[in-house]
Amino acid sequence: MSKHKTHSRLPRSKGIDMGTCYTPEECEKKVKRIVLGQTNQQIVEEFITIIGMKERFEQYEVPIPNKIVMFGPPGTGKTLTAFYIAARLKLPLIVVRLDALIHSHLGETGSNIRKIFDYAKATPCVLFLDEFDAIGRTRDHFDEAKEMARVVNTLLQCLDEFEGDSIFVAATNLEAELDHAIWRRFDTKMTYAMPGDKDREQFIHLHLDGFEQDEPVHQAASELLAGCSFADMEQIILKAKRKAIIEHRPLRFTFIEEAYSEYKPNVQ
Ligand SMILES: Nc1ncnc2c1ncn2[C@@H]1O[C@H](COP(=O)(O)OP(=O)(O)OP(=O)(O)O)[C@@H](O)[C@H]1O
Ligand SMILES: [Mg+2]
């Protein structure tokens, strides 16, 4: 499936696309089994409601939010939420390729950042920048701190000037590494955590309901998977389903146990 069919060409750096574009339909497919948790669900719903009431907000001269920052451990749904927001807003999602954006040559990173923001200003989309802290840490890639300050300044300027119908979404595992001035620019902040009991159960239901089982496995699976991230749970459940499929048998708890010990999740 072509990912670029309906969109103007993405900005390029050294001849390479700086991002991947997903259509709203592609985004929709990815988020069928999302578990957001009550607080984040509320934040997203409010955000989407506001976007849908643009004119009313203009009338009151209250700016609408358009910059979201997500913070939390790996595998808890930050990237997935970017897909979800794009699907809900029926906007294409541009996932920026950080390796194409960050450049060791003077000025090149800043100019790439500008290009990608200019694109988002001109083309309604959800612009998603993962590992956002890497921009705040570009110091490692440069000889001069001065150059680093310039990159951060460019980013601040781009954030300040970001307007129109696009949404900017940034995600990071390392909240502390982010420049404070950048952090302040975001109107919407979402925090992610490892799944609690309720989230885990909901996730297990979403993945197991509808898959043939010869014994109820939900309860035991939920106990076994305690402490896993959503990403780990997903991998283990998929592994267990594969085992059931190749053996032409319904799913049973032993498949999940085997999958767990083969996958070896990093559980604290
Ligand atoms: N909250 C969630 N609900 C449903 N599935 C999830 C959730 N979080 C993660 N997953 C699943 O785990 C995988 C990784 O999720 P995702 O990429 O969103 O994590 P992330 O928080 O962005 O991690 P990282 O910090 O490593 O970028 C995806 O395949 C996704 O389907
Ligand atoms: Mg991610």
PDB file of C-alpha atoms and ligand atoms in Angstrom:
ATOM      1  CA  MET A   1       0.000   0.000   0.000  1.00  0.00           C
ATOM      2  CA  SER A   2       1.432   3.390  -0.930  1.00  0.00           C
ATOM      3  CA  LYS A   3       1.847   5.630   2.072  1.00  0.00           C
ATOM      4  CA  HIS A   4       2.256   8.795   0.063  1.00  0.00           C
ATOM      5  CA  LYS A   5      -0.648   8.565  -2.311  1.00  0.00           C
ATOM      6  CA  THR A   6      -2.851  11.247  -0.861  1.00  0.00           C
ATOM      7  CA  HIS A   7      -0.188  13.635   0.377  1.00  0.00           C
ATOM      8  CA  SER A   8       2.264  16.123  -0.899  1.00  0.00           C
ATOM      9  CA  ARG A   9       5.842  15.000  -0.773  1.00  0.00           C
ATOM     10  CA  LEU A  10       7.451  14.947   2.658  1.00  0.00           C
ATOM     11  CA  PRO A  11      10.431  17.213   3.221  1.00  0.00           C
ATOM     12  CA  ARG A  12      13.751  15.599   2.495  1.00  0.00           C
ATOM     13  CA  SER A  13      17.178  15.765   4.053  1.00  0.00           C
ATOM     14  CA  LYS A  14      20.081  14.719   1.819  1.00  0.00           C
ATOM     15  CA  GLY A  15      17.562  13.154  -0.543  1.00  0.00           C
ATOM     16  CA  ILE A  16      15.900  11.047   2.174  1.00  0.00           C
ATOM     17  CA  ASP A  17      12.327  11.521   3.351  1.00  0.00           C
ATOM     18  CA  MET A  18      12.329  12.873   6.875  1.00  0.00           C
ATOM     19  CA  GLY A  19       9.205  11.001   7.840  1.00  0.00           C
ATOM     20  CA  THR A  20       6.657   8.316   7.105  1.00  0.00           C
ATOM     21  CA  CYS A  21       3.105   9.270   6.313  1.00  0.00           C
ATOM     22  CA  TYR A  22       0.152   7.109   7.417  1.00  0.00           C
ATOM     23  CA  THR A  23      -3.357   7.734   6.160  1.00  0.00           C
ATOM     24  CA  PRO A  24      -6.150   8.113   8.757  1.00  0.00           C
ATOM     25  CA  GLU A  25      -7.419   4.673   7.657  1.00  0.00           C
ATOM     26  CA  GLU A  26      -4.026   3.092   8.329  1.00  0.00           C
ATOM     27  CA  CYS A  27      -3.987   4.785  11.739  1.00  0.00           C
ATOM     28  CA  GLU A  28      -7.474   3.487  12.484  1.00  0.00           C
ATOM     29  CA  LYS A  29      -6.368  -0.101  11.890  1.00  0.00           C
ATOM     30  CA  LYS A  30      -3.470   0.199  14.332  1.00  0.00           C
ATOM     31  CA  VAL A  31      -5.469   1.481  17.273  1.00  0.00           C
ATOM     32  CA  LYS A  32      -8.268  -1.056  17.513  1.00  0.00           C
ATOM     33  CA  ARG A  33      -6.921  -2.455  20.788  1.00  0.00           C
ATOM     34  CA  ILE A  34      -5.680   0.670  22.503  1.00  0.00           C
ATOM     35  CA  VAL A  35      -6.025   0.963  26.287  1.00  0.00           C
ATOM     36  CA  LEU A  36      -5.629   4.576  27.295  1.00  0.00           C
ATOM     37  CA  GLY A  37      -6.473   4.660  30.984  1.00  0.00           C
ATOM     38  CA  GLN A  38      -9.014   7.049  32.416  1.00  0.00           C
ATOM     39  CA  THR A  39      -6.932  10.205  32.711  1.00  0.00           C
ATOM     40  CA  ASN A  40      -5.358  10.020  29.270  1.00  0.00           C
ATOM     41  CA  GLN A  41      -8.680   9.076  27.692  1.00  0.00           C
ATOM     42  CA  GLN A  42     -10.175  12.187  29.238  1.00  0.00           C
ATOM     43  CA  ILE A  43      -7.323  14.387  28.017  1.00  0.00           C
ATOM     44  CA  VAL A  44      -7.664  13.053  24.469  1.00  0.00           C
ATOM     45  CA  GLU A  45     -11.469  13.393  24.451  1.00  0.00           C
ATOM     46  CA  GLU A  46     -11.281  16.988  25.628  1.00  0.00           C
ATOM     47  CA  PHE A  47      -8.583  17.778  23.077  1.00  0.00           C
ATOM     48  CA  ILE A  48     -10.678  16.351  20.246  1.00  0.00           C
ATOM     49  CA  THR A  49     -13.830  18.097  21.429  1.00  0.00           C
ATOM     50  CA  ILE A  50     -12.013  21.424  21.423  1.00  0.00           C
ATOM     51  CA  ILE A  51     -10.663  20.872  17.898  1.00  0.00           C
ATOM     52  CA  GLY A  52     -14.245  20.180  16.814  1.00  0.00           C
ATOM     53  CA  MET A  53     -15.401  23.511  18.278  1.00  0.00           C
ATOM     54  CA  LYS A  54     -12.826  25.677  16.550  1.00  0.00           C
ATOM     55  CA  GLU A  55     -15.203  28.489  15.559  1.00  0.00           C
ATOM     56  CA  ARG A  56     -16.604  28.811  19.038  1.00  0.00           C
ATOM     57  CA  PHE A  57     -13.112  29.141  20.444  1.00  0.00           C
ATOM     58  CA  GLU A  58     -12.264  31.785  17.870  1.00  0.00           C
ATOM     59  CA  GLN A  59     -15.373  33.648  18.919  1.00  0.00           C
ATOM     60  CA  TYR A  60     -14.147  33.717  22.520  1.00  0.00           C
ATOM     61  CA  GLU A  61     -10.599  34.428  21.385  1.00  0.00           C
ATOM     62  CA  VAL A  62      -9.359  31.409  23.300  1.00  0.00           C
ATOM     63  CA  PRO A  63      -6.615  29.642  21.349  1.00  0.00           C
ATOM     64  CA  ILE A  64      -7.149  25.961  20.692  1.00  0.00           C
ATOM     65  CA  PRO A  65      -4.472  23.508  21.829  1.00  0.00           C
ATOM     66  CA  ASN A  66      -2.212  21.993  19.172  1.00  0.00           C
ATOM     67  CA  LYS A  67       0.912  20.740  20.941  1.00  0.00           C
ATOM     68  CA  ILE A  68       0.973  17.546  22.970  1.00  0.00           C
ATOM     69  CA  VAL A  69       3.931  16.121  24.837  1.00  0.00           C
ATOM     70  CA  MET A  70       3.872  12.544  26.101  1.00  0.00           C
ATOM     71  CA  PHE A  71       6.129  11.213  28.753  1.00  0.00           C
ATOM     72  CA  GLY A  72       6.541   7.675  30.111  1.00  0.00           C
ATOM     73  CA  PRO A  73       8.339   4.330  29.987  1.00  0.00           C
ATOM     74  CA  PRO A  74       8.782   2.295  26.769  1.00  0.00           C
ATOM     75  CA  GLY A  75       5.911   0.225  25.476  1.00  0.00           C
ATOM     76  CA  THR A  76       3.131   2.077  27.281  1.00  0.00           C
ATOM     77  CA  GLY A  77       1.338   3.547  24.276  1.00  0.00           C
ATOM     78  CA  LYS A  78       2.839   6.935  23.434  1.00  0.00           C
ATOM     79  CA  THR A  79       3.354   6.227  19.742  1.00  0.00           C
ATOM     80  CA  LEU A  80       0.062   4.348  19.610  1.00  0.00           C
ATOM     81  CA  THR A  81      -1.732   7.413  21.011  1.00  0.00           C
ATOM     82  CA  ALA A  82      -0.326   9.534  18.171  1.00  0.00           C
ATOM     83  CA  PHE A  83      -1.953   7.058  15.745  1.00  0.00           C
ATOM     84  CA  TYR A  84      -5.155   7.222  17.777  1.00  0.00           C
ATOM     85  CA  ILE A  85      -5.315  11.020  17.699  1.00  0.00           C
ATOM     86  CA  ALA A  86      -4.694  11.053  13.938  1.00  0.00           C
ATOM     87  CA  ALA A  87      -7.426   8.435  13.441  1.00  0.00           C
ATOM     88  CA  ARG A  88      -9.896  10.353  15.580  1.00  0.00           C
ATOM     89  CA  LEU A  89      -9.155  13.660  13.845  1.00  0.00           C
ATOM     90  CA  LYS A  90      -9.122  11.957  10.433  1.00  0.00           C
ATOM     91  CA  LEU A  91      -5.739  13.496   9.711  1.00  0.00           C
ATOM     92  CA  PRO A  92      -2.695  11.801   8.218  1.00  0.00           C
ATOM     93  CA  LEU A  93       0.070  10.986  10.695  1.00  0.00           C
ATOM     94  CA  ILE A  94       3.615  11.984   9.881  1.00  0.00           C
ATOM     95  CA  VAL A  95       6.122  10.042  11.950  1.00  0.00           C
ATOM     96  CA  VAL A  96       9.342  12.011  11.786  1.00  0.00           C
ATOM     97  CA  ARG A  97      12.552  10.048  11.342  1.00  0.00           C
ATOM     98  CA  LEU A  98      14.868  11.415  13.958  1.00  0.00           C
ATOM     99  CA  ASP A  99      18.001  10.027  12.310  1.00  0.00           C
ATOM    100  CA  ALA A 100      17.151  11.934   9.157  1.00  0.00           C
ATOM    101  CA  LEU A 101      16.398  15.102  11.125  1.00  0.00           C
ATOM    102  CA  ILE A 102      19.458  15.277  13.335  1.00  0.00           C
ATOM    103  CA  HIS A 103      22.608  16.115  11.511  1.00  0.00           C
ATOM    104  CA  SER A 104      26.155  16.797  12.638  1.00  0.00           C
ATOM    105  CA  HIS A 105      26.685  19.615  10.151  1.00  0.00           C
ATOM    106  CA  LEU A 106      26.280  23.142  11.382  1.00  0.00           C
ATOM    107  CA  GLY A 107      22.827  24.518  10.899  1.00  0.00           C
ATOM    108  CA  GLU A 108      21.524  21.442   9.108  1.00  0.00           C
ATOM    109  CA  THR A 109      19.460  20.142  12.055  1.00  0.00           C
ATOM    110  CA  GLY A 110      17.840  23.536  12.578  1.00  0.00           C
ATOM    111  CA  SER A 111      17.008  23.838   8.907  1.00  0.00           C
ATOM    112  CA  ASN A 112      15.536  20.294   8.887  1.00  0.00           C
ATOM    113  CA  ILE A 113      13.363  21.140  11.893  1.00  0.00           C
ATOM    114  CA  ARG A 114      12.136  24.244  10.095  1.00  0.00           C
ATOM    115  CA  LYS A 115      11.362  22.265   6.925  1.00  0.00           C
ATOM    116  CA  ILE A 116       9.281  19.694   8.754  1.00  0.00           C
ATOM    117  CA  PHE A 117       7.316  22.343  10.671  1.00  0.00           C
ATOM    118  CA  ASP A 118       6.753  24.341   7.476  1.00  0.00           C
ATOM    119  CA  TYR A 119       5.355  21.202   5.886  1.00  0.00           C
ATOM    120  CA  ALA A 120       2.972  20.655   8.812  1.00  0.00           C
ATOM    121  CA  LYS A 121       1.844  24.272   8.646  1.00  0.00           C
ATOM    122  CA  ALA A 122       0.967  23.901   4.977  1.00  0.00           C
ATOM    123  CA  THR A 123      -0.498  20.359   5.109  1.00  0.00           C
ATOM    124  CA  PRO A 124      -2.994  19.460   7.849  1.00  0.00           C
ATOM    125  CA  CYS A 125      -1.581  16.470   9.723  1.00  0.00           C
ATOM    126  CA  VAL A 126      -0.542  15.107  13.075  1.00  0.00           C
ATOM    127  CA  LEU A 127       3.210  15.617  13.188  1.00  0.00           C
ATOM    128  CA  PHE A 128       4.790  13.083  15.522  1.00  0.00           C
ATOM    129  CA  LEU A 129       8.312  13.359  16.859  1.00  0.00           C
ATOM    130  CA  ASP A 130       9.423  10.388  18.957  1.00  0.00           C
ATOM    131  CA  GLU A 131      12.475  10.438  21.245  1.00  0.00           C
ATOM    132  CA  PHE A 132      11.954  14.154  21.494  1.00  0.00           C
ATOM    133  CA  ASP A 133      14.644  14.476  24.164  1.00  0.00           C
ATOM    134  CA  ALA A 134      17.245  13.717  21.484  1.00  0.00           C
ATOM    135  CA  ILE A 135      16.797  17.240  20.156  1.00  0.00           C
ATOM    136  CA  GLY A 136      17.409  18.647  23.602  1.00  0.00           C
ATOM    137  CA  ARG A 137      20.500  16.463  23.734  1.00  0.00           C
ATOM    138  CA  THR A 138      21.906  17.270  20.315  1.00  0.00           C
ATOM    139  CA  ARG A 139      24.832  18.711  22.261  1.00  0.00           C
ATOM    140  CA  ASP A 140      26.463  15.273  21.930  1.00  0.00           C
ATOM    141  CA  HIS A 141      26.528  15.639  18.170  1.00  0.00           C
ATOM    142  CA  PHE A 142      28.046  19.081  18.039  1.00  0.00           C
ATOM    143  CA  ASP A 143      31.380  20.530  18.966  1.00  0.00           C
ATOM    144  CA  GLU A 144      29.973  23.826  20.091  1.00  0.00           C
ATOM    145  CA  ALA A 145      27.337  24.474  22.722  1.00  0.00           C
ATOM    146  CA  LYS A 146      26.466  27.552  20.692  1.00  0.00           C
ATOM    147  CA  GLU A 147      25.204  25.391  17.850  1.00  0.00           C
ATOM    148  CA  MET A 148      23.084  23.407  20.293  1.00  0.00           C
ATOM    149  CA  ALA A 149      21.523  26.612  21.622  1.00  0.00           C
ATOM    150  CA  ARG A 150      20.684  27.555  18.046  1.00  0.00           C
ATOM    151  CA  VAL A 151      18.915  24.250  17.419  1.00  0.00           C
ATOM    152  CA  VAL A 152      16.849  24.653  20.586  1.00  0.00           C
ATOM    153  CA  ASN A 153      16.054  28.237  19.602  1.00  0.00           C
ATOM    154  CA  THR A 154      14.874  27.111  16.186  1.00  0.00           C
ATOM    155  CA  LEU A 155      12.663  24.521  17.823  1.00  0.00           C
ATOM    156  CA  LEU A 156      11.245  27.111  20.233  1.00  0.00           C
ATOM    157  CA  GLN A 157      10.512  29.423  17.345  1.00  0.00           C
ATOM    158  CA  CYS A 158       8.839  26.637  15.357  1.00  0.00           C
ATOM    159  CA  LEU A 159       6.691  25.732  18.368  1.00  0.00           C
ATOM    160  CA  ASP A 160       5.704  29.367  18.912  1.00  0.00           C
ATOM    161  CA  GLU A 161       4.821  29.867  15.266  1.00  0.00           C
ATOM    162  CA  PHE A 162       2.990  26.557  14.919  1.00  0.00           C
ATOM    163  CA  GLU A 163      -0.545  27.315  13.794  1.00  0.00           C
ATOM    164  CA  GLY A 164      -3.190  26.087  11.413  1.00  0.00           C
ATOM    165  CA  ASP A 165      -4.958  22.744  11.421  1.00  0.00           C
ATOM    166  CA  SER A 166      -2.024  20.497  12.257  1.00  0.00           C
ATOM    167  CA  ILE A 167      -1.207  19.015  15.640  1.00  0.00           C
ATOM    168  CA  PHE A 168       2.303  18.546  16.952  1.00  0.00           C
ATOM    169  CA  VAL A 169       2.886  15.514  19.165  1.00  0.00           C
ATOM    170  CA  ALA A 170       6.206  14.792  20.870  1.00  0.00           C
ATOM    171  CA  ALA A 171       7.110  11.778  23.007  1.00  0.00           C
ATOM    172  CA  THR A 172       9.971  11.080  25.373  1.00  0.00           C
ATOM    173  CA  ASN A 173      11.096   8.573  27.992  1.00  0.00           C
ATOM    174  CA  LEU A 174      13.358  11.154  29.550  1.00  0.00           C
ATOM    175  CA  GLU A 175      11.324  14.066  30.831  1.00  0.00           C
ATOM    176  CA  ALA A 176      14.244  15.401  32.847  1.00  0.00           C
ATOM    177  CA  GLU A 177      16.436  15.764  29.745  1.00  0.00           C
ATOM    178  CA  LEU A 178      14.104  18.200  28.065  1.00  0.00           C
ATOM    179  CA  ASP A 179      14.924  21.873  27.959  1.00  0.00           C
ATOM    180  CA  HIS A 180      12.511  23.695  30.277  1.00  0.00           C
ATOM    181  CA  ALA A 181      11.735  26.372  27.742  1.00  0.00           C
ATOM    182  CA  ILE A 182      10.613  23.640  25.330  1.00  0.00           C
ATOM    183  CA  TRP A 183       8.531  21.816  27.928  1.00  0.00           C
ATOM    184  CA  ARG A 184       6.619  25.017  28.681  1.00  0.00           C
ATOM    185  CA  ARG A 185       5.569  25.414  25.035  1.00  0.00           C
ATOM    186  CA  PHE A 186       3.204  22.422  25.166  1.00  0.00           C
ATOM    187  CA  ASP A 187      -0.440  23.075  25.969  1.00  0.00           C
ATOM    188  CA  THR A 188      -1.252  19.390  26.576  1.00  0.00           C
ATOM    189  CA  LYS A 189       0.792  16.947  28.634  1.00  0.00           C
ATOM    190  CA  MET A 190       0.157  13.234  28.920  1.00  0.00           C
ATOM    191  CA  THR A 191       1.897  10.909  31.351  1.00  0.00           C
ATOM    192  CA  TYR A 192       2.171   7.185  30.701  1.00  0.00           C
ATOM    193  CA  ALA A 193       2.815   4.427  33.203  1.00  0.00           C
ATOM    194  CA  MET A 194       3.091   0.659  33.265  1.00  0.00           C
ATOM    195  CA  PRO A 195      -0.385  -0.905  33.149  1.00  0.00           C
ATOM    196  CA  GLY A 196      -2.255  -1.350  36.404  1.00  0.00           C
ATOM    197  CA  ASP A 197      -4.595  -4.295  37.109  1.00  0.00           C
ATOM    198  CA  LYS A 198      -7.608  -2.751  35.365  1.00  0.00           C
ATOM    199  CA  ASP A 199      -5.690  -1.693  32.251  1.00  0.00           C
ATOM    200  CA  ARG A 200      -4.052  -5.100  32.017  1.00  0.00           C
ATOM    201  CA  GLU A 201      -7.392  -6.869  32.232  1.00  0.00           C
ATOM    202  CA  GLN A 202      -8.910  -4.627  29.592  1.00  0.00           C
ATOM    203  CA  PHE A 203      -5.923  -5.230  27.333  1.00  0.00           C
ATOM    204  CA  ILE A 204      -6.160  -9.009  27.790  1.00  0.00           C
ATOM    205  CA  HIS A 205      -9.873  -8.932  26.976  1.00  0.00           C
ATOM    206  CA  LEU A 206      -9.257  -6.905  23.826  1.00  0.00           C
ATOM    207  CA  HIS A 207      -6.655  -9.429  22.678  1.00  0.00           C
ATOM    208  CA  LEU A 208      -8.245 -12.696  23.756  1.00  0.00           C
ATOM    209  CA  ASP A 209     -11.975 -12.217  23.322  1.00  0.00           C
ATOM    210  CA  GLY A 210     -12.962 -13.713  20.033  1.00  0.00           C
ATOM    211  CA  PHE A 211      -9.977 -16.094  19.962  1.00  0.00           C
ATOM    212  CA  GLU A 212     -11.021 -19.683  20.495  1.00  0.00           C
ATOM    213  CA  GLN A 213     -10.103 -20.978  23.961  1.00  0.00           C
ATOM    214  CA  ASP A 214     -10.629 -24.418  25.493  1.00  0.00           C
ATOM    215  CA  GLU A 215     -10.485 -23.066  29.042  1.00  0.00           C
ATOM    216  CA  PRO A 216     -10.945 -19.553  30.441  1.00  0.00           C
ATOM    217  CA  VAL A 217      -7.449 -18.023  30.463  1.00  0.00           C
ATOM    218  CA  HIS A 218      -8.089 -14.369  31.297  1.00  0.00           C
ATOM    219  CA  GLN A 219      -7.605 -14.546  35.047  1.00  0.00           C
ATOM    220  CA  ALA A 220      -4.457 -16.670  34.974  1.00  0.00           C
ATOM    221  CA  ALA A 221      -3.023 -14.626  32.090  1.00  0.00           C
ATOM    222  CA  SER A 222      -3.611 -11.422  34.006  1.00  0.00           C
ATOM    223  CA  GLU A 223      -1.753 -12.754  37.051  1.00  0.00           C
ATOM    224  CA  LEU A 224       1.132 -14.042  34.949  1.00  0.00           C
ATOM    225  CA  LEU A 225       1.506 -10.811  32.967  1.00  0.00           C
ATOM    226  CA  ALA A 226       1.512  -8.489  36.002  1.00  0.00           C
ATOM    227  CA  GLY A 227       4.467  -6.104  35.771  1.00  0.00           C
ATOM    228  CA  CYS A 228       4.761  -6.357  31.961  1.00  0.00           C
ATOM    229  CA  SER A 229       4.418  -3.338  29.696  1.00  0.00           C
ATOM    230  CA  PHE A 230       1.615  -3.317  27.118  1.00  0.00           C
ATOM    231  CA  ALA A 231       4.230  -3.980  24.445  1.00  0.00           C
ATOM    232  CA  ASP A 232       5.522  -7.070  26.295  1.00  0.00           C
ATOM    233  CA  MET A 233       1.988  -8.361  26.890  1.00  0.00           C
ATOM    234  CA  GLU A 234       1.224  -7.938  23.213  1.00  0.00           C
ATOM    235  CA  GLN A 235       4.297  -9.920  22.159  1.00  0.00           C
ATOM    236  CA  ILE A 236       3.573 -12.721  24.640  1.00  0.00           C
ATOM    237  CA  ILE A 237      -0.089 -13.010  23.666  1.00  0.00           C
ATOM    238  CA  LEU A 238       0.778 -13.033  19.954  1.00  0.00           C
ATOM    239  CA  LYS A 239       3.381 -15.741  20.559  1.00  0.00           C
ATOM    240  CA  ALA A 240       0.795 -17.825  22.458  1.00  0.00           C
ATOM    241  CA  LYS A 241      -1.754 -17.379  19.653  1.00  0.00           C
ATOM    242  CA  ARG A 242       0.839 -18.525  17.103  1.00  0.00           C
ATOM    243  CA  LYS A 243       1.438 -21.655  19.163  1.00  0.00           C
ATOM    244  CA  ALA A 244      -2.290 -22.377  19.215  1.00  0.00           C
ATOM    245  CA  ILE A 245      -2.575 -21.779  15.481  1.00  0.00           C
ATOM    246  CA  ILE A 246       0.305 -24.038  14.464  1.00  0.00           C
ATOM    247  CA  GLU A 247      -1.011 -26.801  16.715  1.00  0.00           C
ATOM    248  CA  HIS A 248      -4.535 -26.386  15.332  1.00  0.00           C
ATOM    249  CA  ARG A 249      -5.836 -26.081  18.871  1.00  0.00           C
ATOM    250  CA  PRO A 250      -7.782 -23.526  20.854  1.00  0.00           C
ATOM    251  CA  LEU A 251      -5.767 -21.236  23.116  1.00  0.00           C
ATOM    252  CA  ARG A 252      -4.950 -22.575  26.569  1.00  0.00           C
ATOM    253  CA  PHE A 253      -3.020 -21.117  29.468  1.00  0.00           C
ATOM    254  CA  THR A 254       0.047 -23.323  28.924  1.00  0.00           C
ATOM    255  CA  PHE A 255       0.623 -21.598  25.553  1.00  0.00           C
ATOM    256  CA  ILE A 256       0.743 -18.261  27.357  1.00  0.00           C
ATOM    257  CA  GLU A 257       3.102 -19.657  29.987  1.00  0.00           C
ATOM    258  CA  GLU A 258       5.431 -21.041  27.314  1.00  0.00           C
ATOM    259  CA  ALA A 259       5.315 -17.793  25.393  1.00  0.00           C
ATOM    260  CA  TYR A 260       6.136 -15.900  28.581  1.00  0.00           C
ATOM    261  CA  SER A 261       9.198 -17.977  29.396  1.00  0.00           C
ATOM    262  CA  GLU A 262      10.446 -17.831  25.796  1.00  0.00           C
ATOM    263  CA  TYR A 263       9.914 -14.086  25.515  1.00  0.00           C
ATOM    264  CA  LYS A 264      11.502 -13.325  28.909  1.00  0.00           C
ATOM    265  CA  PRO A 265       9.918  -9.952  29.634  1.00  0.00           C
ATOM    266  CA  ASN A 266      11.970  -7.517  31.647  1.00  0.00           C
ATOM    267  CA  VAL A 267       9.774  -7.400  34.748  1.00  0.00           C
ATOM    268  CA  GLN A 268      10.992  -5.496  37.807  1.00  0.00           C
TER     269      GLN A 268
HETATM  270  N1  LIG B   1      -1.752   1.519  26.005  1.00  0.00           N
HETATM  271  C1  LIG B   1      -1.667   0.560  25.090  1.00  0.00           C
HETATM  272  N2  LIG B   1      -2.773  -0.058  24.626  1.00  0.00           N
HETATM  273  C2  LIG B   1      -2.688  -1.021  23.695  1.00  0.00           C
HETATM  274  N3  LIG B   1      -1.542  -1.427  23.133  1.00  0.00           N
HETATM  275  C3  LIG B   1      -0.417  -0.858  23.550  1.00  0.00           C
HETATM  276  C4  LIG B   1      -0.421   0.169  24.538  1.00  0.00           C
HETATM  277  N4  LIG B   1       0.851   0.565  24.750  1.00  0.00           N
HETATM  278  C5  LIG B   1       1.595  -0.159  23.928  1.00  0.00           C
HETATM  279  N5  LIG B   1       0.867  -1.023  23.213  1.00  0.00           N
HETATM  280  C6  LIG B   1       1.386  -1.939  22.185  1.00  0.00           C
HETATM  281  O1  LIG B   1       2.785  -2.063  22.374  1.00  0.00           O
HETATM  282  C7  LIG B   1       3.535  -1.719  21.215  1.00  0.00           C
HETATM  283  C8  LIG B   1       4.431  -0.532  21.494  1.00  0.00           C
HETATM  284  O2  LIG B   1       3.630   0.595  21.831  1.00  0.00           O
HETATM  285  P1  LIG B   1       4.094   2.082  21.583  1.00  0.00           P
HETATM  286  O3  LIG B   1       5.001   2.109  20.396  1.00  0.00           O
HETATM  287  O4  LIG B   1       2.918   2.962  21.564  1.00  0.00           O
HETATM  288  O5  LIG B   1       4.950   2.356  22.899  1.00  0.00           O
HETATM  289  P2  LIG B   1       5.726   3.679  23.301  1.00  0.00           P
HETATM  290  O6  LIG B   1       5.176   4.123  24.614  1.00  0.00           O
HETATM  291  O7  LIG B   1       5.712   4.632  22.193  1.00  0.00           O
HETATM  292  O8  LIG B   1       7.180   3.104  23.533  1.00  0.00           O
HETATM  293  P3  LIG B   1       8.625   3.786  23.287  1.00  0.00           P
HETATM  294  O9  LIG B   1       8.874   4.681  24.474  1.00  0.00           O
HETATM  295  O10 LIG B   1       9.551   2.614  23.271  1.00  0.00           O
HETATM  296  O11 LIG B   1       8.575   4.527  21.992  1.00  0.00           O
HETATM  297  C9  LIG B   1       2.514  -1.433  20.116  1.00  0.00           C
HETATM  298  O12 LIG B   1       2.495  -2.524  19.243  1.00  0.00           O
HETATM  299  C10 LIG B   1       1.197  -1.281  20.808  1.00  0.00           C
HETATM  300  O13 LIG B   1       0.184  -1.902  20.094  1.00  0.00           O
HETATM  301 MG    MG B   2       7.178   5.316  20.883  1.00  0.00          MG
END
